């Protein structure tokens, strides 16, 4: 995949706050702009739409209703390719947080923030924006027998209140399944809030999920709503649930059993009304390992299990997916319409696609950008040869090329993490979004 430079915008009237966020995020993402007046937003958008906007909800001193920020959020959502918006507020008001999420914000952060939490929120927002801005990404694509079974399960389960666990490899579309369940449920008018459990710092996991009260710990300078409260009346999607530490699993189990949460520092519990959909790329034998996941929590979460098949198990869907994404990127990059050579189609359908639909989409983008022939050829997609020649055996020979070393290091980390992207990213010291880009770059 050809990488493009990430652009972030911090829209906050407090210049000190904006500067602090800019310094933190610039080390990870490079191009980070700040703006202290929403009236100047249109001029900035004329030069290009940011990938992520960190949006303060109040700009006029003394106002706490969030109306100004919500108006900006509404404007951003009208753009052809809207940015992912993370709401910023110094007032942890649950109805305001819920309203921002309903209007399209992907997350909310209470000031002052935890640096690790803010960085993780931006990484997750970048990953979700990449998927959300692909036309057709909001719907599950494919008409093969395995995908028809998945869609039938969604149709049957969605109207119920049963907790659902979605299983599948990275890139198969587990979040799309979760969104489809929400959209077909009685909670469709409520919030769909996705939480990447692998990106939550262990030290703040309980606060992130259940909230806290002012003064509950050193950095708790104001009340903060947790994800359970913010998703009230809607669906809470716990992605990468297999990465959750065992102590946090125990607290989650208690919340699910009692249907209530107790914010850190609070005297009494609060009732919660959410439907839980969870997802993991762990194999089922790993899930049933008590050293990895609590059996009692698993039985709470997996009332219904939906197994999303890998792309290699539904090869009948590959031609339609290829034509869809090639057409999409031809329009996006204003490139001429080209046919897919029959020989290339045969080889692409035979490819195992270890990164599944996400990898196929990245390969199509690469082919549209770099392919120069009259037709798309197999080589345009940046995949390994079908039958690579055996390496020359040279005693004590070593490949010191940086690209090869990076690829081998990533492959080793993925193997050690058993394919868990979040864990591999932490081992490598990069964000999940950065790791996904490198996977596409090396064709892993």
Coordinates of C-alpha atoms in Angstrom, one line a residue:
X1 CA 0.0 0.0 0.0
X2 CA 1.2 3.5 -0.8
X3 CA 1.4 5.5 2.4
X4 CA 0.0 9.0 2.6
X5 CA 0.9 11.6 5.2
X6 CA -1.5 11.7 8.2
X7 CA -3.0 15.1 9.0
X8 CA -4.3 15.9 12.4
X9 CA -6.2 19.1 13.6
X10 CA -6.6 20.2 17.2
X11 CA -9.5 22.7 17.4
X12 CA -9.5 24.2 20.9
X13 CA -9.7 27.8 22.1
X14 CA -7.2 27.1 24.9
X15 CA -3.8 27.5 23.2
X16 CA -1.9 25.9 26.0
X17 CA -4.1 22.7 25.8
X18 CA -3.8 22.7 22.0
X19 CA 0.0 23.1 22.1
X20 CA 0.4 20.2 24.7
X21 CA -1.6 17.9 22.4
X22 CA 0.3 19.0 19.4
X23 CA 3.7 18.3 21.0
X24 CA 2.5 14.9 22.1
X25 CA 1.0 13.8 18.7
X26 CA 3.6 15.4 16.5
X27 CA 6.2 12.8 17.6
X28 CA 3.9 10.1 16.3
X29 CA 2.2 11.6 13.3
X30 CA 4.2 14.6 12.1
X31 CA 1.6 17.0 10.5
X32 CA -0.5 18.3 13.5
X33 CA -2.2 21.7 13.1
X34 CA -4.0 23.8 15.7
X35 CA -6.9 26.2 15.5
X36 CA -8.4 28.3 18.3
X37 CA -11.4 29.7 16.4
X38 CA -14.0 27.6 14.7
X39 CA -14.8 30.6 12.4
X40 CA -11.5 29.9 10.6
X41 CA -12.3 26.2 10.0
X42 CA -13.7 26.7 6.4
X43 CA -10.4 28.4 5.3
X44 CA -8.4 25.4 6.6
X45 CA -10.7 22.9 5.0
X46 CA -10.2 24.5 1.6
X47 CA -6.6 23.3 1.8
X48 CA -7.6 19.8 2.6
X49 CA -9.6 17.7 5.1
X50 CA -7.7 16.4 8.1
X51 CA -7.7 12.7 8.9
X52 CA -8.6 13.3 12.6
X53 CA -9.9 16.3 14.4
X54 CA -9.6 16.7 18.2
X55 CA -12.6 19.0 18.8
X56 CA -13.3 21.1 21.9
X57 CA -17.0 21.3 22.6
X58 CA -17.0 24.8 24.2
X59 CA -15.3 27.9 22.9
X60 CA -17.0 30.8 24.6
X61 CA -15.9 31.4 28.3
X62 CA -18.5 30.2 30.7
X63 CA -20.4 28.0 28.3
X64 CA -20.6 24.3 29.1
X65 CA -23.5 23.1 26.9
X66 CA -21.3 22.0 24.1
X67 CA -23.5 23.6 21.4
X68 CA -20.6 25.3 19.6
X69 CA -18.6 22.1 19.3
X70 CA -21.6 20.1 18.2
X71 CA -22.3 22.6 15.5
X72 CA -18.7 22.1 14.2
X73 CA -19.1 18.3 14.4
X74 CA -22.3 18.5 12.3
X75 CA -20.4 20.6 9.7
X76 CA -17.5 18.1 9.5
X77 CA -19.9 15.2 9.1
X78 CA -21.3 16.8 5.9
X79 CA -17.9 16.6 4.1
X80 CA -17.5 14.0 1.3
X81 CA -14.8 12.2 3.2
X82 CA -15.3 13.4 6.8
X83 CA -12.5 13.2 9.4
X84 CA -12.7 11.0 12.4
X85 CA -13.7 13.4 15.3
X86 CA -12.6 13.0 18.9
X87 CA -14.6 15.2 21.2
X88 CA -12.6 17.1 23.9
X89 CA -14.3 18.5 27.0
X90 CA -13.4 19.6 30.5
X91 CA -16.9 18.7 31.7
X92 CA -17.5 14.9 31.8
X93 CA -21.2 15.3 31.2
X94 CA -22.7 11.9 30.1
X95 CA -25.6 13.3 28.0
X96 CA -23.2 15.6 26.1
X97 CA -20.8 12.7 25.5
X98 CA -23.6 10.6 24.2
X99 CA -24.9 13.4 21.9
X100 CA -21.4 13.8 20.4
X101 CA -21.2 10.1 19.7
X102 CA -24.7 10.0 18.2
X103 CA -23.7 12.8 15.9
X104 CA -20.7 10.9 14.6
X105 CA -17.8 11.4 17.0
X106 CA -15.7 8.3 17.3
X107 CA -14.6 8.9 20.9
X108 CA -14.4 11.5 23.6
X109 CA -11.6 12.6 25.9
X110 CA -11.9 14.5 29.1
X111 CA -9.3 17.2 29.9
X112 CA -6.8 16.9 31.4
X113 CA -6.1 13.7 29.6
X114 CA -3.8 10.7 30.0
X115 CA -1.1 10.9 27.2
X116 CA -1.2 7.2 26.5
X117 CA -5.0 7.3 26.3
X118 CA -5.0 10.3 23.9
X119 CA -2.4 8.6 21.7
X120 CA -4.4 5.4 21.6
X121 CA -7.6 7.2 20.8
X122 CA -6.0 8.9 17.8
X123 CA -4.5 5.6 16.5
X124 CA -7.8 3.9 16.8
X125 CA -9.6 6.8 15.1
X126 CA -7.1 6.7 12.2
X127 CA -7.7 3.0 11.7
X128 CA -11.5 3.3 11.8
X129 CA -11.5 6.3 9.4
X130 CA -9.5 4.3 6.8
X131 CA -12.3 1.7 6.9
X132 CA -15.3 4.0 7.3
X133 CA -14.4 6.2 4.3
X134 CA -14.4 3.3 1.9
X135 CA -17.8 3.2 0.1
X136 CA -19.4 -0.2 0.8
X137 CA -17.4 -0.6 4.0
X138 CA -20.5 0.0 6.1
X139 CA -22.0 -3.2 4.6
X140 CA -20.8 -6.7 4.6
X141 CA -19.8 -7.6 1.0
X142 CA -19.9 -11.1 -0.4
X143 CA -22.5 -13.6 -1.6
X144 CA -20.7 -16.8 -1.1
X145 CA -22.3 -19.6 1.0
X146 CA -20.1 -18.8 4.1
X147 CA -21.1 -15.1 4.0
X148 CA -24.8 -15.9 3.4
X149 CA -24.6 -17.9 6.7
X150 CA -23.0 -14.9 8.5
X151 CA -25.7 -12.5 7.2
X152 CA -28.5 -15.0 8.2
X153 CA -27.1 -15.2 11.7
X154 CA -27.0 -11.4 12.0
X155 CA -30.6 -11.1 10.8
X156 CA -31.7 -13.7 13.3
X157 CA -29.7 -12.4 16.3
X158 CA -29.9 -8.6 15.8
X159 CA -33.4 -8.1 17.1
X160 CA -32.6 -9.8 20.4
X161 CA -30.7 -8.5 23.4
X162 CA -28.3 -11.4 23.5
X163 CA -24.6 -10.7 23.9
X164 CA -22.6 -11.6 20.8
X165 CA -19.0 -12.6 20.3
X166 CA -17.5 -12.2 16.8
X167 CA -14.5 -14.4 16.0
X168 CA -12.2 -14.2 13.1
X169 CA -8.8 -13.3 11.8
X170 CA -7.5 -9.8 11.4
X171 CA -9.0 -8.0 8.4
X172 CA -12.1 -10.1 8.0
X173 CA -14.6 -7.4 9.0
X174 CA -15.5 -8.1 12.6
X175 CA -16.4 -4.5 13.4
X176 CA -18.6 -4.5 10.3
X177 CA -20.5 -7.4 11.7
X178 CA -20.9 -5.6 15.0
X179 CA -22.2 -2.5 13.2
X180 CA -24.6 -4.6 11.2
X181 CA -25.9 -6.1 14.4
X182 CA -26.5 -2.7 15.9
X183 CA -28.1 -1.3 12.8
X184 CA -30.6 -4.2 12.6
X185 CA -31.4 -4.1 16.3
X186 CA -34.0 -2.2 18.4
X187 CA -31.1 0.0 19.6
X188 CA -30.3 1.3 16.1
X189 CA -31.3 4.9 17.1
X190 CA -28.9 4.8 20.0
X191 CA -25.1 5.0 20.2
X192 CA -22.7 2.5 18.6
X193 CA -19.5 2.9 20.6
X194 CA -16.4 0.9 19.6
X195 CA -13.7 0.4 22.2
X196 CA -10.3 -1.1 21.3
X197 CA -9.5 -3.1 24.4
X198 CA -6.0 -3.8 23.2
X199 CA -5.3 0.0 23.0
X200 CA -6.5 0.8 26.6
X201 CA -3.6 1.2 29.0
X202 CA -3.9 -1.4 31.7
X203 CA -3.6 1.2 34.5
X204 CA -6.6 3.2 33.3
X205 CA -8.7 0.4 31.9
X206 CA -11.3 0.5 34.7
X207 CA -11.6 4.3 34.6
X208 CA -12.1 4.1 30.8
X209 CA -14.8 1.6 31.0
X210 CA -16.7 2.6 34.2
X211 CA -15.6 6.3 34.7
X212 CA -14.3 8.0 37.8
X213 CA -15.2 10.8 40.3
X214 CA -13.1 13.9 40.8
X215 CA -10.3 13.3 43.3
X216 CA -10.6 9.5 43.0
X217 CA -6.8 9.4 42.2
X218 CA -4.0 11.9 41.6
X219 CA -4.9 12.8 38.0
X220 CA -8.7 12.7 38.5
X221 CA -9.3 16.5 38.3
X222 CA -12.9 16.2 37.2
X223 CA -15.7 13.6 36.9
X224 CA -15.4 11.4 33.9
X225 CA -18.0 9.2 32.2
X226 CA -17.0 5.7 31.3
X227 CA -17.7 3.9 28.0
X228 CA -20.6 2.0 29.7
X229 CA -22.3 5.2 30.6
X230 CA -21.6 6.9 27.2
X231 CA -23.2 3.9 25.3
X232 CA -26.3 4.0 27.4
X233 CA -29.3 2.8 25.3
X234 CA -27.0 1.6 22.5
X235 CA -24.4 -1.0 21.7
X236 CA -21.0 -1.2 23.3
X237 CA -18.5 -3.0 21.0
X238 CA -15.5 -4.4 22.9
X239 CA -12.9 -5.0 20.1
X240 CA -9.8 -7.1 20.8
X241 CA -11.4 -8.4 24.0
X242 CA -8.8 -11.1 24.1
X243 CA -6.1 -8.5 25.1
X244 CA -7.9 -7.6 28.3
X245 CA -5.8 -8.2 31.4
X246 CA -7.3 -10.9 33.8
X247 CA -7.9 -8.4 36.7
X248 CA -9.9 -6.1 34.4
X249 CA -11.8 -9.2 33.1
X250 CA -13.0 -9.8 36.7
X251 CA -14.4 -6.2 37.0
X252 CA -16.1 -6.5 33.6
X253 CA -17.7 -9.7 34.6
X254 CA -19.2 -8.1 37.7
X255 CA -20.6 -5.2 35.6
X256 CA -22.2 -7.6 33.2
X257 CA -23.7 -9.8 36.0
X258 CA -25.2 -6.9 37.9
X259 CA -26.0 -4.7 35.0
X260 CA -24.4 -1.8 36.8
X261 CA -21.0 -0.1 37.2
X262 CA -19.4 1.8 40.0
X263 CA -17.2 4.7 38.8
X264 CA -13.9 4.8 40.7
X265 CA -14.4 7.0 43.8
X266 CA -18.2 6.7 43.7
X267 CA -20.2 5.7 46.7
X268 CA -22.9 3.8 44.8
X269 CA -23.3 1.9 41.6
X270 CA -25.0 3.2 38.5
X271 CA -27.4 1.1 36.3
X272 CA -26.3 0.6 32.7
X273 CA -28.4 -0.3 29.7
X274 CA -26.1 -1.4 26.9
X275 CA -25.9 -4.4 24.6
X276 CA -22.4 -6.0 24.5
X277 CA -20.9 -7.2 21.3
X278 CA -17.3 -8.3 21.6
X279 CA -14.7 -9.5 19.1
X280 CA -11.3 -11.2 19.1
X281 CA -8.8 -12.8 16.7
X282 CA -7.8 -15.4 19.2
X283 CA -8.5 -19.0 18.3
X284 CA -11.2 -20.7 20.4
X285 CA -8.6 -23.0 22.1
X286 CA -6.8 -19.9 23.2
X287 CA -10.0 -18.3 24.4
X288 CA -10.7 -21.4 26.6
X289 CA -7.2 -21.2 28.1
X290 CA -7.8 -20.0 31.7
X291 CA -4.4 -18.3 31.7
X292 CA -5.7 -16.1 28.9
X293 CA -9.4 -15.6 29.4
X294 CA -11.8 -16.2 32.3
X295 CA -14.3 -19.0 31.5
X296 CA -17.1 -17.3 33.4
X297 CA -16.7 -14.0 31.5
X298 CA -16.5 -16.0 28.2
X299 CA -19.8 -17.6 28.9
X300 CA -21.3 -14.2 29.6
X301 CA -20.0 -12.7 26.3
X302 CA -20.5 -15.6 23.9
X303 CA -24.2 -16.3 24.2
X304 CA -24.2 -16.1 20.5
X305 CA -20.9 -16.7 18.5
X306 CA -20.6 -15.5 14.9
X307 CA -17.5 -16.8 13.1
X308 CA -16.5 -14.6 10.2
X309 CA -14.7 -16.8 7.6
X310 CA -11.3 -15.7 6.2
X311 CA -11.1 -14.7 2.6
X312 CA -9.4 -17.9 1.5
X313 CA -12.5 -19.8 2.8
X314 CA -14.8 -17.8 0.5
X315 CA -12.9 -17.4 -2.7
X316 CA -16.1 -16.9 -4.7
X317 CA -16.3 -13.4 -3.2
X318 CA -12.8 -12.4 -4.4
X319 CA -13.7 -11.3 -8.0
X320 CA -16.5 -9.0 -6.8
X321 CA -14.3 -7.5 -4.1
X322 CA -11.5 -6.9 -6.5
X323 CA -13.8 -5.1 -9.0
X324 CA -15.4 -3.1 -6.3
X325 CA -12.2 -1.7 -4.8
X326 CA -10.5 -1.2 -8.1
X327 CA -13.5 0.9 -9.3
X328 CA -13.5 2.7 -6.0
X329 CA -9.9 3.8 -6.2
X330 CA -10.0 4.6 -9.9
X331 CA -12.7 7.2 -9.0
X332 CA -10.9 8.4 -5.8
X333 CA -7.6 8.9 -7.6
X334 CA -9.1 9.9 -10.9
X335 CA -7.4 7.1 -12.8
X336 CA -8.7 5.5 -16.0
X337 CA -10.9 2.5 -15.8
X338 CA -9.0 -0.6 -16.6
X339 CA -9.9 -4.3 -16.9
X340 CA -8.4 -7.0 -14.7
X341 CA -6.4 -9.4 -16.9
X342 CA -7.9 -12.9 -16.7
X343 CA -4.5 -14.4 -15.8
X344 CA -4.2 -11.9 -13.0
X345 CA -7.7 -12.7 -11.7
X346 CA -6.9 -16.4 -11.6
X347 CA -3.8 -15.8 -9.5
X348 CA -5.5 -13.3 -7.2
X349 CA -8.3 -15.8 -6.6
X350 CA -5.7 -18.5 -5.8
X351 CA -3.8 -16.2 -3.4
X352 CA -4.5 -17.0 0.3
X353 CA -4.8 -13.3 1.4
X354 CA -3.4 -13.6 4.9
X355 CA -4.6 -10.1 5.7
X356 CA -8.1 -10.9 4.4
X357 CA -10.3 -8.1 3.0
X358 CA -8.2 -5.3 4.4
X359 CA -5.1 -6.7 2.6
X360 CA -7.1 -7.0 -0.6
X361 CA -8.3 -3.4 -0.4
X362 CA -4.8 -2.2 0.2
X363 CA -3.5 -4.2 -2.8
X364 CA -6.2 -2.7 -5.0
X365 CA -5.2 0.8 -4.0
X366 CA -1.6 0.0 -4.8
X367 CA -2.5 -1.4 -8.2
X368 CA -4.6 1.7 -9.2
X369 CA -1.8 4.0 -8.1
X370 CA 1.2 2.2 -9.5
X371 CA -0.2 0.0 -12.3
X372 CA 0.7 1.4 -15.7
X373 CA -0.4 -1.2 -18.3
X374 CA -3.6 -1.4 -20.4
X375 CA -4.9 -4.0 -17.9
X376 CA -4.2 -4.7 -14.3
X377 CA -1.5 -7.4 -14.0
X378 CA -0.9 -9.6 -11.0
X379 CA 2.4 -7.8 -10.4
X380 CA 0.6 -4.5 -9.9
X381 CA -0.9 -5.7 -6.6
X382 CA 2.4 -6.0 -4.8
X383 CA 2.0 -9.6 -3.8
X384 CA 4.7 -12.2 -3.6
X385 CA 5.2 -14.5 -6.6
X386 CA 3.0 -17.6 -6.6
X387 CA 6.1 -19.8 -6.6
X388 CA 9.2 -17.9 -5.4
X389 CA 12.5 -19.4 -6.3
X390 CA 14.3 -21.3 -3.5
X391 CA 16.9 -19.0 -1.8
X392 CA 20.5 -19.7 -2.6
X393 CA 22.1 -21.5 0.3
X394 CA 25.3 -19.7 1.3
X395 CA 27.0 -20.7 4.5
X396 CA 26.5 -18.0 7.1
X397 CA 25.0 -15.7 4.6
X398 CA 22.9 -12.9 6.0
X399 CA 20.5 -10.4 4.4
X400 CA 21.3 -7.0 5.9
X401 CA 18.9 -5.0 3.7
X402 CA 16.7 -2.7 5.9
X403 CA 13.5 -3.7 4.2
X404 CA 14.2 -7.4 4.7
X405 CA 15.2 -6.9 8.3
X406 CA 12.0 -4.9 9.0
X407 CA 9.8 -7.5 7.3
X408 CA 11.5 -10.4 9.3
X409 CA 11.1 -8.5 12.6
X410 CA 7.4 -7.8 12.0
X411 CA 6.8 -11.5 11.0
X412 CA 8.6 -12.7 14.2
X413 CA 6.6 -10.3 16.4
X414 CA 3.3 -11.5 14.8
X415 CA 4.3 -15.1 15.3
X416 CA 5.2 -14.5 18.9
X417 CA 1.9 -12.6 19.4
X418 CA 0.0 -15.4 17.7
X419 CA -1.4 -13.0 15.1
X420 CA -2.6 -10.5 17.7
X421 CA -2.1 -7.1 16.0
X422 CA -2.3 -5.0 19.1
X423 CA 0.1 -7.1 21.1
X424 CA 2.5 -7.2 18.1
X425 CA 2.4 -3.4 17.8
X426 CA 3.2 -3.0 21.5
X427 CA 6.1 -5.4 21.1
X428 CA 7.4 -3.4 18.1
X429 CA 6.9 -0.1 19.8
X430 CA 4.6 1.3 17.0
X431 CA 0.9 2.1 16.8
X432 CA -1.7 -0.4 15.4
X433 CA -2.3 2.0 12.4
X434 CA 1.5 2.1 11.7
X435 CA 1.8 -1.6 11.9
X436 CA -1.1 -2.1 9.5
X437 CA 0.6 0.2 7.0
X438 CA 3.8 -1.8 7.3
X439 CA 1.9 -5.1 6.8
X440 CA 0.5 -3.7 3.6
X441 CA 4.0 -2.4 2.6
X442 CA 5.6 -5.8 3.0
X443 CA 2.6 -7.8 1.8
X444 CA 2.4 -9.7 5.1

